[in-house]
GROMACS .gro file of C-alpha atoms in nm:
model
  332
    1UNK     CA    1   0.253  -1.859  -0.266
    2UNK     CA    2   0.250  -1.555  -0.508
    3UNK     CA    3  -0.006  -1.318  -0.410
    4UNK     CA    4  -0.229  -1.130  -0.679
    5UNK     CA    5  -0.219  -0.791  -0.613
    6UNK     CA    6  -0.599  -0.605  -0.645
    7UNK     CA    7  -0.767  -0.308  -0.604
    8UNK     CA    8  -1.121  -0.312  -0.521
    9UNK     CA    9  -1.361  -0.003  -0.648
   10UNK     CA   10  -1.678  -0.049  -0.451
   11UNK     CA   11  -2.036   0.072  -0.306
   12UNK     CA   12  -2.108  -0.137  -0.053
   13UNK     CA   13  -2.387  -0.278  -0.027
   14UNK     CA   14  -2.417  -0.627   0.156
   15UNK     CA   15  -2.254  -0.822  -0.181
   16UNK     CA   16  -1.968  -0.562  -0.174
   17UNK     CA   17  -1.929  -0.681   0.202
   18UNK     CA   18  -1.857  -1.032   0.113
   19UNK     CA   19  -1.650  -0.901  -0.176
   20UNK     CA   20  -1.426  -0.756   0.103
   21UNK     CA   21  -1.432  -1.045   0.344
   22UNK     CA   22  -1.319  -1.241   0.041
   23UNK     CA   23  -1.075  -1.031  -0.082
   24UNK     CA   24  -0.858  -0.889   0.207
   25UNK     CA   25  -0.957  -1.306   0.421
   26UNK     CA   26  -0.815  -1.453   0.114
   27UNK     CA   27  -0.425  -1.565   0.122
   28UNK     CA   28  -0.426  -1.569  -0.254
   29UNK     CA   29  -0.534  -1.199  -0.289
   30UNK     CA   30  -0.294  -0.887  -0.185
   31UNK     CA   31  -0.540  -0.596  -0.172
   32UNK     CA   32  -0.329  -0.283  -0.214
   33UNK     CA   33  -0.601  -0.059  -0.179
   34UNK     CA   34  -1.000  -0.022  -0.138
   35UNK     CA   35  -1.150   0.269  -0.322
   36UNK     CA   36  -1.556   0.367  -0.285
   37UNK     CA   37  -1.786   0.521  -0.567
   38UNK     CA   38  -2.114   0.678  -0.494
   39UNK     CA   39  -2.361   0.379  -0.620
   40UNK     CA   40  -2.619   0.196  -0.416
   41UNK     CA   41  -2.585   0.491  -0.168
   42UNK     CA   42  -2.440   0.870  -0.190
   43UNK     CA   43  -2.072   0.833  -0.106
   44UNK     CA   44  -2.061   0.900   0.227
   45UNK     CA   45  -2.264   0.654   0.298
   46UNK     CA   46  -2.100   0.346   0.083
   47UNK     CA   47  -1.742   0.523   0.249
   48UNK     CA   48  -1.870   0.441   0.598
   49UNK     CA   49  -1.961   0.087   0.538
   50UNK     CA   50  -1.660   0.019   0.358
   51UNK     CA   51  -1.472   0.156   0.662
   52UNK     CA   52  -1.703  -0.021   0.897
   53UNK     CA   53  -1.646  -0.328   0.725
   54UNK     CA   54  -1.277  -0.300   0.665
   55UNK     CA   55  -1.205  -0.237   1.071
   56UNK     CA   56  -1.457  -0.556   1.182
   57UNK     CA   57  -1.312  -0.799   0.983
   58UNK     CA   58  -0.969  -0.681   1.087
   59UNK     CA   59  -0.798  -0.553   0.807
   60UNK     CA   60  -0.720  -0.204   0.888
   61UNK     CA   61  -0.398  -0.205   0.718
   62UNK     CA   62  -0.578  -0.197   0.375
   63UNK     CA   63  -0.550   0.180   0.299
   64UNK     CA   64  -0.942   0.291   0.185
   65UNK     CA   65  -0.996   0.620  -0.063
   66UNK     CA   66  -1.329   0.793  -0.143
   67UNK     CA   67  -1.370   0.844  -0.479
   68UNK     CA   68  -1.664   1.019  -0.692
   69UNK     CA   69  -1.981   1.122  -0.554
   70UNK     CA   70  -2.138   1.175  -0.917
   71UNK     CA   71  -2.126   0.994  -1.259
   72UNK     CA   72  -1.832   1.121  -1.494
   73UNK     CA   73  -2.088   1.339  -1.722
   74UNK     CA   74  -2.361   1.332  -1.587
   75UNK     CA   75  -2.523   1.571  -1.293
   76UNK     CA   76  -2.472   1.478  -0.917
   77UNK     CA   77  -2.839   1.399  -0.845
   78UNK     CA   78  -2.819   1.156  -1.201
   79UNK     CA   79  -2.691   0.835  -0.991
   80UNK     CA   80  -3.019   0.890  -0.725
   81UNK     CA   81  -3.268   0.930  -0.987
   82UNK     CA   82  -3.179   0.656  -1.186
   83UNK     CA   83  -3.198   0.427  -0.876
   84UNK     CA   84  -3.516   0.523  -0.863
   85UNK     CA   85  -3.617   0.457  -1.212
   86UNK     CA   86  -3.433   0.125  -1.117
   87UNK     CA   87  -3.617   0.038  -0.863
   88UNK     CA   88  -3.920   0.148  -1.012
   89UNK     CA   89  -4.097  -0.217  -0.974
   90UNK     CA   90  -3.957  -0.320  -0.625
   91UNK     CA   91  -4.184  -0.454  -0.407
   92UNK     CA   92  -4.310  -0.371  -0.082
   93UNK     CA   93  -3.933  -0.324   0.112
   94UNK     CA   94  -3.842  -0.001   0.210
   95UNK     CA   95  -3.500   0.150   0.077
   96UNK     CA   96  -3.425  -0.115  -0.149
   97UNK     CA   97  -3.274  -0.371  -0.084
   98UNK     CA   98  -3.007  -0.275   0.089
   99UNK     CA   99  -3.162  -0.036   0.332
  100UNK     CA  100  -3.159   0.292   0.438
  101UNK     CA  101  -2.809   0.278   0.549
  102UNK     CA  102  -2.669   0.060   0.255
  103UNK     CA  103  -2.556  -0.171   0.496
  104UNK     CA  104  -2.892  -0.302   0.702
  105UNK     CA  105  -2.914  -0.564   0.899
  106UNK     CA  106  -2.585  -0.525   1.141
  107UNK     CA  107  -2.429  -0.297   1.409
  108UNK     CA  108  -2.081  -0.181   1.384
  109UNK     CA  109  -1.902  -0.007   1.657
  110UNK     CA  110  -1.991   0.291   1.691
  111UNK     CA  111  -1.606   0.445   1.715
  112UNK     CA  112  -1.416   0.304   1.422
  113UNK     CA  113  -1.072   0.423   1.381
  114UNK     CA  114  -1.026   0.360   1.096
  115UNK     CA  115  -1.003   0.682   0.784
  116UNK     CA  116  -0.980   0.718   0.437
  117UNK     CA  117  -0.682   0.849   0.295
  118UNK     CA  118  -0.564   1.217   0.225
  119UNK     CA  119  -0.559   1.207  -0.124
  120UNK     CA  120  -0.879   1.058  -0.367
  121UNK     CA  121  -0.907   0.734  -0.476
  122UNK     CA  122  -0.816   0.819  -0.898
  123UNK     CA  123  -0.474   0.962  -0.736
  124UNK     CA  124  -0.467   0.689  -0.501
  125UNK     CA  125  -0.526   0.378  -0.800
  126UNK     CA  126  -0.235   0.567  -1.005
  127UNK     CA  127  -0.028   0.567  -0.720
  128UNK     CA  128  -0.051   0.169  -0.654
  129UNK     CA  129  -0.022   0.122  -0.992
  130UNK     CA  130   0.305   0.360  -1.036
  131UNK     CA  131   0.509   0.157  -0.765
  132UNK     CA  132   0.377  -0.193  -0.852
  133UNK     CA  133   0.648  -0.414  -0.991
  134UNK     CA  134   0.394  -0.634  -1.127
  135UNK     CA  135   0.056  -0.619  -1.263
  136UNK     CA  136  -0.222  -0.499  -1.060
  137UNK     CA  137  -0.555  -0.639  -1.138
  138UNK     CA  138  -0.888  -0.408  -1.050
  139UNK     CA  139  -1.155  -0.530  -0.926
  140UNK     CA  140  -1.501  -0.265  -0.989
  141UNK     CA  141  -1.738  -0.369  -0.794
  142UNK     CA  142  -2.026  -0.015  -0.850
  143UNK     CA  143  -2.029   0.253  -1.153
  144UNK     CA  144  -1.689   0.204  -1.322
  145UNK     CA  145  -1.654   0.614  -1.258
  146UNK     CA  146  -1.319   0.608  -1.040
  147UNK     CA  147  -1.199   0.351  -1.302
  148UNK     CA  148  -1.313   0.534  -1.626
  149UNK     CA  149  -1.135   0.829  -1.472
  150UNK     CA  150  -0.815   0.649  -1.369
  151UNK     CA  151  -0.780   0.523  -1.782
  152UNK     CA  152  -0.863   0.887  -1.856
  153UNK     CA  153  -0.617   1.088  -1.659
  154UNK     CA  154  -0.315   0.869  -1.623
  155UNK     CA  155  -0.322   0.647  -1.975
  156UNK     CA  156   0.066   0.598  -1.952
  157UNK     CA  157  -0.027   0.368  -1.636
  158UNK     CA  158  -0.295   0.156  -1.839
  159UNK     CA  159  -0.062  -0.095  -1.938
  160UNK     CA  160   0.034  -0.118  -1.557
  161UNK     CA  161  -0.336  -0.261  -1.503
  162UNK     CA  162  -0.372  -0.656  -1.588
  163UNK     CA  163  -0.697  -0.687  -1.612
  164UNK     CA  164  -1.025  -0.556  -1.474
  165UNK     CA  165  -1.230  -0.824  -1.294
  166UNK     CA  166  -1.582  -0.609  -1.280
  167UNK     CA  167  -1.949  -0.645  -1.118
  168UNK     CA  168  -2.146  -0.565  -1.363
  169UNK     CA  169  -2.364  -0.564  -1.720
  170UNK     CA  170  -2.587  -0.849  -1.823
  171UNK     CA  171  -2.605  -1.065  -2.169
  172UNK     CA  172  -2.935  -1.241  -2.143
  173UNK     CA  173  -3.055  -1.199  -1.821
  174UNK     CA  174  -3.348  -0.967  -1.810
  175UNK     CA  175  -3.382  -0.843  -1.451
  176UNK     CA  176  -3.609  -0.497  -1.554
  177UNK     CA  177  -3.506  -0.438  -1.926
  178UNK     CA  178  -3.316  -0.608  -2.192
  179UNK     CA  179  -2.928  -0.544  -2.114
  180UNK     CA  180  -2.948  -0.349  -1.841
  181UNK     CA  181  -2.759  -0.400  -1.503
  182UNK     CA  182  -2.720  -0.119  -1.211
  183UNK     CA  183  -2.385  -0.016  -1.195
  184UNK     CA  184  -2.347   0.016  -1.641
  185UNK     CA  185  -2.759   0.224  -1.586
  186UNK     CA  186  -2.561   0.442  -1.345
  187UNK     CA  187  -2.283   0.565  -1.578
  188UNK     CA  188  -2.296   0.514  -1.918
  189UNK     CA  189  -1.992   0.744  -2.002
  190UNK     CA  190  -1.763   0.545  -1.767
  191UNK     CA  191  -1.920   0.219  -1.858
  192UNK     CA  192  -1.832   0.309  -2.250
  193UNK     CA  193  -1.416   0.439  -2.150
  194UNK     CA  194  -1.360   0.118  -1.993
  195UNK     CA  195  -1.449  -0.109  -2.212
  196UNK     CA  196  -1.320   0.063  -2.507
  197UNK     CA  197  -0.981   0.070  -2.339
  198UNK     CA  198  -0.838  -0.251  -2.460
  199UNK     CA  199  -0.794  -0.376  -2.072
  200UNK     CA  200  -0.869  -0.719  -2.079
  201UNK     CA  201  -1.225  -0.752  -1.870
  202UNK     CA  202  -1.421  -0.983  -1.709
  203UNK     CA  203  -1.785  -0.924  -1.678
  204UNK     CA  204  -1.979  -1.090  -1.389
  205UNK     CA  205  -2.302  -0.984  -1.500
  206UNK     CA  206  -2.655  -1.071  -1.365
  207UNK     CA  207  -2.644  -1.369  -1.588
  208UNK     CA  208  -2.400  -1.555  -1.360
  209UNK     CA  209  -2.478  -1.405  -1.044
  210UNK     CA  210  -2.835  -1.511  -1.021
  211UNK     CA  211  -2.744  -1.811  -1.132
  212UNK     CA  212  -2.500  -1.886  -0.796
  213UNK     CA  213  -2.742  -1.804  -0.520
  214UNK     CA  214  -2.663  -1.887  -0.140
  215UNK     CA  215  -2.904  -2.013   0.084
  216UNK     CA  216  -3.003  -2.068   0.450
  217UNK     CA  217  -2.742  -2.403   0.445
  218UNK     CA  218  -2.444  -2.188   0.392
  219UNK     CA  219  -2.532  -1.898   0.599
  220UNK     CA  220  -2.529  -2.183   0.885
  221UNK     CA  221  -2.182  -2.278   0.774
  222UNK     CA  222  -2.081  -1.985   0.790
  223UNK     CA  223  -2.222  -1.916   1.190
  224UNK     CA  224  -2.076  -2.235   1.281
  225UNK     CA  225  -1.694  -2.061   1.331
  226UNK     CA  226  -1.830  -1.832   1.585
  227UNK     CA  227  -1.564  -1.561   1.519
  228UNK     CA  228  -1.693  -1.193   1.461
  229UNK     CA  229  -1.625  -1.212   1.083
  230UNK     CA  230  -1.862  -1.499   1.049
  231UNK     CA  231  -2.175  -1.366   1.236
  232UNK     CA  232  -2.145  -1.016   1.095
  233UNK     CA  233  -2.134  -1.207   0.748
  234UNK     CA  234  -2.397  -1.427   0.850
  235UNK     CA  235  -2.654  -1.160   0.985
  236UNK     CA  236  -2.598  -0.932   0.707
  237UNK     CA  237  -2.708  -1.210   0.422
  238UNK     CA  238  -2.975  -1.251   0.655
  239UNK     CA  239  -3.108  -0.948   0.605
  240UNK     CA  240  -3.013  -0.904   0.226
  241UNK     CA  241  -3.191  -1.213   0.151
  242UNK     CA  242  -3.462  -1.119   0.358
  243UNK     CA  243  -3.484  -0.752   0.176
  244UNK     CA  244  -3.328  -0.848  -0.183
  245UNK     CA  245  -3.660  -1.093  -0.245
  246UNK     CA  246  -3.926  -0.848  -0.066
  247UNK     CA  247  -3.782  -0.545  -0.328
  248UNK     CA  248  -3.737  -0.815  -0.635
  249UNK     CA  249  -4.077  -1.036  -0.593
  250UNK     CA  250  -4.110  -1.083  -0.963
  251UNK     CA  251  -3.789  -1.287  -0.974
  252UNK     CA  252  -3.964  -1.561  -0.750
  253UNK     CA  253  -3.678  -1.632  -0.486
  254UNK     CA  254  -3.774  -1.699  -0.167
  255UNK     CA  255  -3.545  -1.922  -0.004
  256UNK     CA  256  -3.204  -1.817  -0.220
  257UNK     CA  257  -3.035  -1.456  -0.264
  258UNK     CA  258  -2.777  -1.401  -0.528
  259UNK     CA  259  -2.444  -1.251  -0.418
  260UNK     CA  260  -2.336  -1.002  -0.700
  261UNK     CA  261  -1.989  -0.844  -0.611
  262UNK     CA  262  -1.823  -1.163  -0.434
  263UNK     CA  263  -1.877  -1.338  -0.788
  264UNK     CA  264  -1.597  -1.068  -0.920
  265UNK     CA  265  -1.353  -1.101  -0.637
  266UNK     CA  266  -1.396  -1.502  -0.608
  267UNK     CA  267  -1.267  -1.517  -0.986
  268UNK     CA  268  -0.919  -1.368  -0.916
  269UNK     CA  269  -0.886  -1.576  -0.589
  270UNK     CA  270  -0.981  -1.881  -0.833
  271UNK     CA  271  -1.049  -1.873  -1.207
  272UNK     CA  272  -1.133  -2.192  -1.169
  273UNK     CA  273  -1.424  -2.113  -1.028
  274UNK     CA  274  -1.611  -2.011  -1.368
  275UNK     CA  275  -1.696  -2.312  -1.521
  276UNK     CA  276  -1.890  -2.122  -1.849
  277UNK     CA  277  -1.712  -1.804  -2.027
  278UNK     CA  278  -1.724  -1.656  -2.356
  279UNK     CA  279  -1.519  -1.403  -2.551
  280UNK     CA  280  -1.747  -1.145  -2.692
  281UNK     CA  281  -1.826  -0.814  -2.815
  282UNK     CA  282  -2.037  -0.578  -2.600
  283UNK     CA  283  -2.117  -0.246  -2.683
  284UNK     CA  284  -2.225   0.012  -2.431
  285UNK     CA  285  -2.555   0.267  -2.514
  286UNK     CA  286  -2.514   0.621  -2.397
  287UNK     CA  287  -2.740   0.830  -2.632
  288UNK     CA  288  -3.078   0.639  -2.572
  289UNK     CA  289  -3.337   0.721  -2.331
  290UNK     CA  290  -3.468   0.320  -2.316
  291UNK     CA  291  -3.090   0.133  -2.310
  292UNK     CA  292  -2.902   0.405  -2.129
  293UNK     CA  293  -2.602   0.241  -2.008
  294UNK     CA  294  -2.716  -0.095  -2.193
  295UNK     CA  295  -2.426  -0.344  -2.213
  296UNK     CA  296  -2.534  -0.470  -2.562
  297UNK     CA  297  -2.394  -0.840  -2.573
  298UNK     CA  298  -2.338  -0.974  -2.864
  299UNK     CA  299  -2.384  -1.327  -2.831
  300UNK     CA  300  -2.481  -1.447  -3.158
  301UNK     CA  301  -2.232  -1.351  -3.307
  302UNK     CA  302  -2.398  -1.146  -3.592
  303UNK     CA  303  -2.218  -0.810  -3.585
  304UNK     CA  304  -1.868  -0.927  -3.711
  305UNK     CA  305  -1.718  -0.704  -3.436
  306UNK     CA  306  -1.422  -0.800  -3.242
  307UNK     CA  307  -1.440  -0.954  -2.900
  308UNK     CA  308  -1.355  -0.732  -2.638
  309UNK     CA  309  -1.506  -0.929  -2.283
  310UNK     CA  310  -1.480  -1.232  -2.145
  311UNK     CA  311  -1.874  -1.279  -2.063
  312UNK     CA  312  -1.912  -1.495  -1.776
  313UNK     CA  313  -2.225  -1.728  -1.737
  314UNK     CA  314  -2.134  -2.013  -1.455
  315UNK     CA  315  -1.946  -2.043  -1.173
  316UNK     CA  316  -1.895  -2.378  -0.972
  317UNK     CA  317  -2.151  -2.268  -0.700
  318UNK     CA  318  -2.038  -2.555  -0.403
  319UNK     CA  319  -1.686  -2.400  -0.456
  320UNK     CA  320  -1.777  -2.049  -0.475
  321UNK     CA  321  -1.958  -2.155  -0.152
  322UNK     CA  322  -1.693  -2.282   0.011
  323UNK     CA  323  -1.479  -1.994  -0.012
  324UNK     CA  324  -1.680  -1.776   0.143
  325UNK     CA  325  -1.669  -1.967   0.470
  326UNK     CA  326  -1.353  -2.012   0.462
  327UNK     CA  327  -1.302  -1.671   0.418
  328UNK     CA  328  -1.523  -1.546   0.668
  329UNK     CA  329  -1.355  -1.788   0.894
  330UNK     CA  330  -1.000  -1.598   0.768
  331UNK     CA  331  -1.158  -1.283   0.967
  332UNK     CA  332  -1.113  -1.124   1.299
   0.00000   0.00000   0.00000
């Protein structure tokens, strides 16, 4: 079987820990490297799960680069305070829902060998992409930073890239305000370079991912292989369920979390998997206060403007399901 070759630019974050499980547990996926982008946490942070997470499920051998600790215009603190604005109508949970860590809810070894690389992960992404023979599809999974920077600095390599498979934006679902979505409210700038680029994307926004949402039955699937992979996988959407629907009480989920960033990584292992898609124009705000970083959908059709994302709406949820068990069961 022909292996798909993938990057994966991420922030984990409990959804960018199944991401991973799925991606480097998956025989159809050959993840060439694993970058990080300051997002849900600072960088360090994010870096340290990422490694933490890499090393448990046994797949040291994927080569892991930090990338940017700030967005790609805007000042360093710019990513923290918009979190907060983000996050302005959580509910009672502390830290968000991911914790004070990023990562709540589990306990890694405390001595993990594992590093990130010498050189940063915009060098590192040209580099995989320079001695590819094939196509390398990226997979965002935070602020599209790292990636904005990669089309920026090394353009003769954008034709090396076959698509970006990306976490991210929303059409119709309002979650706090008309088109906005975390990781396009972080950085606008970036948001805007990629998908001006002309790189074929696919956005799993918030209008698919809360519409597959996992529940106590799978997380019981998922315990029943008893290897370390599976219980770190279970406990962990334990607690993000647990802490997603105490910060987001106005969504009204109780017994069901979404998964965001294992929607965008389950798509390249299967396209088959998205059973509702649409080719569409989205524009990207970056001079509003309101809309900053708004992915601007338009799916009516109105604006005459040519189609430039492949908006995804469904996935086939029992499927989407099943893969990450088997995955997890894949694991160390």
């Amino acid at each position: 079987m022909k292996r798909v070759p993938v990057i994966i630019d991420c922030d984990p974050g409990h959804d960018d820990m199944m991401a991973l499980v799925i991606g480097c547990c998956s025989p159809e996926l050959d993840v060439r490297l694993v970058t990080t982008v300051a997002g849900n946490k600072p960088l360090e942070l994010v870096t340290k799960n990422a490694l933490n997470v890499l090393n448990y499920i046994g797949a040291n051998e994927v080569p892991l680069a930090m990338g940017c600790d700030r967005p790609i215009c805007r000042p360093k603190d710019h990513a923290n305070s918009k979190l907060a604005e983000f996050r302005r109508h959580t509910g009672s949970i502390e830290n968000g829902a991911h914790g004070a860590t990023g990562l709540d809810g589990f306990q890694f070894p405390e001595n993990n060998p594992k590093e990130p690389t010498d050189i940063r992960a915009v060098e590192a992404m040209a580099e995989v992409l320079r001695e590819s023979d094939e196509k390398v599809t990226i997979i965002p999974l935070g602020p599209l930073t790292n990636v904005a920077l990669l089309i920026r600095c090394y353009p003769n390599l954008v034709d090396k890239i076959d698509k970006i498979s990306m976490m991210g934006g929303t059409s119709q679902f309002v979650f706090t305000r008309q088109y906005m979505e975390f990781n396009t409210f972080v950085d606008p700038e970036a948001t805007k370079i990629v998908f001006e680029s002309g790189i074929p994307i696919i956005m799993y926004g918030y209008d698919v991912t809360y519409s597959v949402l996992f529940d106590e039955s799978v997380i019981r699937k998922i315990e029943e292989h008893k290897n370390q992979t599976s219980h770190m996988v279970a406990e962990l959407l334990k607690t993000f369920m647990y802490r997603h629907n105490g910060a987001f009480p106005w969504l009204g989920l109780t017994d069901t979390c979404p998964i965001h960033d294992a929607c965008a990584v389950a798509g390249v292992v299967d396209p088959s998997l998205i059973t509702q898609s649409e080719l569409l124009h989205v524009d990207v705000e970056i001079g509003g206060n309101y809309l900053n970083g708004a992915t601007v959908v338009d799916y009516a059709k109105t604006t005459g403007l040519p189609a430039n994302v492949q908006v995804v709406y469904r996935m086939d949820n029992q499927r989407f399901f099943d893969l990450m068990e088997r995955c997890a069961a894949n694991g160390k």
